Coordinates of C-alpha atoms and ligand atoms in Angstrom, one line a residue:
M92 CA 49.5 107.2 162.4
T93 CA 53.1 106.4 163.1
F94 CA 53.9 106.9 166.7
I95 CA 57.6 106.6 167.8
T96 CA 58.5 108.1 171.1
R97 CA 61.5 107.9 173.5
F98 CA 62.7 108.3 177.0
A99 CA 66.0 110.0 177.2
P100 CA 67.6 110.0 180.7
S101 CA 71.0 111.2 181.6
P102 CA 73.0 108.6 183.6
T103 CA 74.0 111.1 186.3
G104 CA 72.0 109.8 189.2
P105 CA 69.2 107.4 190.2
L106 CA 65.9 107.5 188.4
H107 CA 63.2 108.8 190.7
L108 CA 59.4 108.9 190.6
G109 CA 59.4 111.8 188.1
H110 CA 61.4 109.7 185.6
A111 CA 59.2 106.7 186.2
Y112 CA 56.2 108.8 185.4
S113 CA 57.8 110.2 182.2
A114 CA 58.9 106.8 181.0
L115 CA 55.7 105.0 181.8
L116 CA 53.5 107.7 180.3
S117 CA 55.6 107.7 177.1
H118 CA 55.6 104.0 176.9
D119 CA 51.8 103.8 177.5
M120 CA 51.1 106.4 174.9
A121 CA 53.1 104.5 172.3
M122 CA 51.5 101.2 173.1
A123 CA 48.0 102.8 173.0
Q124 CA 48.8 103.9 169.4
G125 CA 50.4 100.7 168.3
G126 CA 53.7 102.6 168.2
R127 CA 57.3 102.2 169.4
F128 CA 59.0 103.2 172.5
L129 CA 62.8 103.9 172.3
L130 CA 65.4 104.5 174.9
R131 CA 68.3 107.0 174.5
I132 CA 71.2 107.5 177.0
E133 CA 72.0 111.2 177.1
D134 CA 75.6 111.1 178.4
I135 CA 77.4 113.9 176.6
D136 CA 78.4 115.3 179.9
Q137 CA 81.1 112.8 180.6
S138 CA 82.2 114.6 183.7
R139 CA 78.9 113.6 185.3
A140 CA 77.8 110.4 183.5
R141 CA 78.6 107.1 185.2
P142 CA 78.3 103.5 183.9
Q143 CA 76.7 102.3 187.1
W144 CA 73.9 104.9 186.7
E145 CA 73.3 103.6 183.2
S146 CA 73.1 100.0 184.4
Q147 CA 70.7 101.1 187.1
I148 CA 68.5 102.9 184.5
F149 CA 68.2 99.7 182.4
E150 CA 67.4 97.7 185.6
D151 CA 64.8 100.1 186.9
L152 CA 63.0 100.5 183.6
Q153 CA 62.9 96.7 183.0
W154 CA 61.6 96.2 186.5
L155 CA 58.8 98.8 185.7
G156 CA 57.8 96.5 182.9
L157 CA 59.1 98.5 180.0
S158 CA 60.9 97.1 177.0
W159 CA 62.7 98.8 174.1
P160 CA 64.7 97.8 171.0
R161 CA 68.4 97.3 171.4
P162 CA 71.1 98.5 171.0
V163 CA 70.1 101.8 172.6
M164 CA 71.3 105.1 171.2
R165 CA 74.1 106.5 173.4
Q166 CA 75.1 110.2 172.8
S167 CA 78.7 109.6 173.6
D168 CA 78.9 107.4 170.5
R169 CA 77.7 110.1 168.2
L170 CA 80.2 112.9 168.6
P171 CA 81.2 112.8 164.8
R172 CA 77.5 113.2 163.9
Y173 CA 77.2 116.2 166.1
G174 CA 80.3 117.6 164.5
Q175 CA 78.7 117.3 161.0
I176 CA 75.6 119.1 162.2
L177 CA 77.7 121.9 163.8
A178 CA 79.5 122.2 160.4
Q179 CA 76.2 122.7 158.6
L180 CA 75.2 125.5 160.9
R181 CA 78.7 127.0 160.5
A182 CA 78.3 126.8 156.7
L183 CA 75.1 128.8 157.1
G184 CA 77.2 131.6 158.8
L185 CA 75.2 131.2 162.0
T186 CA 77.9 130.3 164.5
Y187 CA 80.6 132.1 166.4
P188 CA 83.2 131.2 169.1
C189 CA 82.9 132.6 172.5
G190 CA 85.5 132.5 175.3
C191 CA 83.5 134.5 177.9
K192 CA 83.5 133.1 181.4
R193 CA 80.4 133.3 183.6
A194 CA 81.7 136.4 185.4
D195 CA 82.4 138.1 182.1
I196 CA 78.8 137.5 181.0
E197 CA 77.4 138.8 184.2
A198 CA 79.5 141.9 184.1
A199 CA 78.6 142.6 180.4
A200 CA 74.9 142.0 181.1
G201 CA 75.1 144.9 183.6
A202 CA 72.4 145.7 186.2
P203 CA 69.0 144.1 185.7
Q204 CA 66.5 146.3 183.9
E205 CA 62.8 146.2 184.3
G206 CA 61.1 144.3 181.5
V207 CA 64.4 142.8 180.2
P208 CA 64.7 139.1 181.0
Q209 CA 68.0 137.9 182.3
F210 CA 67.5 134.2 182.1
G211 CA 66.0 132.0 179.3
P212 CA 65.8 128.3 178.6
D213 CA 69.6 128.1 177.9
G214 CA 70.5 130.0 181.2
R215 CA 71.7 133.6 181.4
I216 CA 70.9 135.4 178.2
Y217 CA 74.2 136.1 176.4
P218 CA 74.9 139.9 175.9
G219 CA 76.6 139.3 172.6
T220 CA 80.2 140.2 173.5
C221 CA 81.9 137.8 171.0
R222 CA 79.2 137.9 168.3
Q223 CA 81.6 139.5 165.7
R224 CA 84.4 136.9 166.2
P225 CA 85.0 134.7 163.1
M226 CA 85.0 131.0 163.4
T227 CA 88.6 130.9 162.2
T228 CA 89.6 132.2 165.7
A229 CA 87.9 129.3 167.6
S230 CA 90.1 127.5 170.1
D231 CA 89.7 124.7 172.7
R232 CA 88.8 127.3 175.3
D233 CA 85.7 128.5 173.4
V234 CA 82.1 127.4 173.3
I235 CA 80.3 127.8 169.9
R236 CA 77.2 129.9 170.0
L237 CA 74.3 130.4 167.6
D238 CA 73.8 134.0 166.3
M239 CA 70.1 134.2 167.1
E240 CA 69.4 137.3 165.1
K241 CA 70.8 135.8 161.9
A242 CA 69.1 132.5 162.7
V243 CA 65.6 133.9 163.0
K244 CA 66.2 136.0 159.8
L245 CA 67.2 132.9 157.8
A246 CA 64.6 130.4 159.2
R247 CA 61.0 130.2 157.9
L248 CA 59.6 129.8 161.4
H249 CA 56.6 127.5 161.8
P250 CA 54.6 126.6 164.9
F251 CA 54.8 123.2 166.8
T252 CA 52.0 121.1 168.1
E253 CA 51.7 120.6 171.8
T254 CA 49.2 118.0 173.1
A255 CA 49.4 118.4 176.9
T256 CA 47.5 120.9 179.0
P257 CA 47.9 123.7 179.9
N258 CA 49.8 124.5 176.7
A259 CA 47.8 122.3 174.3
G260 CA 47.5 123.7 170.8
Q261 CA 49.6 125.2 168.0
Q262 CA 52.6 127.0 169.5
P263 CA 54.0 129.7 167.2
L264 CA 57.7 130.7 167.3
D265 CA 58.2 134.4 167.8
P266 CA 61.4 135.9 166.4
D267 CA 61.4 138.7 168.9
Q268 CA 60.9 136.4 171.8
L269 CA 63.7 134.1 170.5
Q270 CA 66.1 137.1 170.4
R271 CA 65.1 138.8 173.6
C272 CA 64.2 135.9 175.9
V273 CA 66.4 133.1 174.5
G274 CA 69.4 134.7 172.8
D275 CA 72.6 133.3 171.5
I276 CA 72.4 129.7 172.8
V277 CA 75.4 127.4 173.2
L278 CA 75.6 124.8 170.4
A279 CA 78.9 123.2 171.5
R280 CA 80.2 123.3 175.1
R281 CA 83.9 123.4 175.9
N282 CA 85.4 119.9 175.6
M283 CA 82.1 118.4 174.5
G284 CA 81.7 119.3 170.8
T285 CA 77.9 119.6 171.3
S286 CA 75.2 120.7 173.7
Y287 CA 72.0 119.3 175.0
H288 CA 70.0 121.3 172.4
L289 CA 72.0 120.3 169.4
S290 CA 72.2 116.6 170.4
V291 CA 68.5 116.2 171.2
V292 CA 67.4 117.7 167.9
V293 CA 69.8 115.5 165.9
D294 CA 69.0 112.4 167.9
D295 CA 65.2 112.8 167.7
A296 CA 65.5 113.1 163.9
D297 CA 67.9 110.2 163.5
Q298 CA 65.7 108.0 165.7
G299 CA 62.6 108.9 163.6
I300 CA 60.9 110.3 166.7
T301 CA 57.3 111.4 165.9
H302 CA 56.2 112.3 169.4
V303 CA 58.3 113.7 172.2
T304 CA 56.9 113.1 175.7
R305 CA 58.9 114.9 178.5
G306 CA 58.5 117.2 181.5
V307 CA 57.0 120.7 181.2
D308 CA 60.3 122.0 182.5
L309 CA 61.5 121.6 178.9
F310 CA 58.6 123.4 177.3
E311 CA 60.5 126.7 176.9
A312 CA 63.5 124.9 175.4
T313 CA 61.3 123.5 172.7
Q314 CA 61.3 126.7 170.7
I315 CA 65.1 126.3 170.4
H316 CA 64.7 122.7 169.2
V317 CA 62.1 123.6 166.6
L318 CA 64.3 126.5 165.4
L319 CA 67.2 124.1 165.0
Q320 CA 65.0 121.6 163.2
I321 CA 64.0 124.3 160.7
L322 CA 67.5 125.5 160.1
L323 CA 68.7 121.9 159.6
D324 CA 65.7 120.9 157.5
L325 CA 64.7 118.2 160.0
P326 CA 61.1 117.2 160.8
T327 CA 59.4 118.6 163.9
P328 CA 57.8 116.0 166.1
I329 CA 54.6 116.5 168.1
Y330 CA 55.3 117.5 171.7
H331 CA 53.7 116.4 175.0
H332 CA 55.1 118.3 178.0
H333 CA 53.6 116.6 181.0
A334 CA 53.3 117.9 184.5
L335 CA 56.2 117.3 187.0
I336 CA 55.9 114.9 189.9
R337 CA 56.4 116.9 193.1
D338 CA 57.2 116.0 196.7
Q339 CA 54.8 116.6 199.6
A340 CA 56.1 120.1 200.0
G341 CA 55.3 120.8 196.3
K342 CA 59.0 120.9 195.3
R343 CA 60.0 119.2 192.0
L344 CA 62.1 116.1 192.4
A345 CA 65.8 116.3 191.6
K346 CA 68.4 113.7 190.9
R347 CA 69.8 114.2 194.4
D348 CA 66.4 113.4 196.0
D349 CA 67.5 109.8 196.6
A350 CA 64.6 109.4 198.9
R351 CA 62.3 109.1 195.8
A352 CA 64.6 106.8 193.8
I353 CA 62.9 103.9 192.2
A354 CA 65.6 101.6 193.5
K355 CA 64.7 102.7 197.1
Y356 CA 61.0 101.9 196.6
R357 CA 62.0 98.6 195.2
S358 CA 64.3 97.7 198.1
E359 CA 61.4 98.5 200.4
G360 CA 59.2 96.0 198.7
A361 CA 57.1 98.2 196.4
T362 CA 55.8 96.6 193.2
P363 CA 55.7 98.3 189.7
Q364 CA 52.0 98.6 190.2
D365 CA 52.6 100.6 193.4
I366 CA 54.9 103.0 191.5
R367 CA 52.2 103.4 188.8
A368 CA 49.7 104.2 191.5
L369 CA 52.1 106.7 193.2
V370 CA 52.5 108.7 190.0
G371 CA 48.8 108.6 189.2
L372 CA 48.9 106.1 186.3
S373 CA 46.9 102.9 186.7
Ligands
LIG1654 N1 68.2 114.1 179.2 C1 67.1 115.0 179.6 C2 66.9 114.8 181.1 O1 67.3 113.8 181.7 C3 65.8 114.8 178.9 C4 65.8 115.4 177.6 C5 64.6 115.3 176.7 O2 63.7 114.5 177.0 O3 64.5 116.0 175.7 O4 66.3 115.6 181.7

């Protein structure tokens, strides 16, 4: 079996124990299968990405004992590619521009109603205010959204395979769930020309990724990724959404938790083996 996986950090802060776990697990799984481990720098948010964080990522991962082919894929180099993909979705009649501000969306969504979800894996579920706007009216002030109702009508939905507990098994995509609990996701953010969902789908396909190993916090977003793969006629990898590393209080680690930064452990004399032991990999 071909096994190509990746670790895809955003250079917006120090890598912490949670990242170390994800990268080591992904790498170990690839090595166990005689496969390949790739690195990708997810830096489309240029307002937050910093070159020094990128250098620190390379240093920390090398120190952990990981290696990967170079040059690495960097999302900020691929904006024309994302533009092509957006044009494909536009040609399918699935996109529309939206100039709503956060406050407009909250106001249009109205008071919370029982049984109606307000938030999904792409944030607040969009109430559809701009859905009828033609793409010819798009301006710099707009984001581009996916018309989910049209998308699920067009796509021949298929399940994806999950290999990690507690979700292991075939995961069907449900058109009703996609419309009610995900909604019209953003495909291209203002001043970015793309979004996390669009880029990750195109990059995984272009890197030939067969197995995606990442945190369970992205499990709900995977239905969006699989839908986009179907619409764009791209292969669907096998997914492994692993548990998150938490601090003593049970809280998940965030970028700002510098206390758990790999660099901090290093400076205090920890070895890569100590880090493996800390995250439960030996
Ligand atoms: N760039 C994302 C992050 O740092 C990971 C995305 C992914 O693995 O699909 O959380």
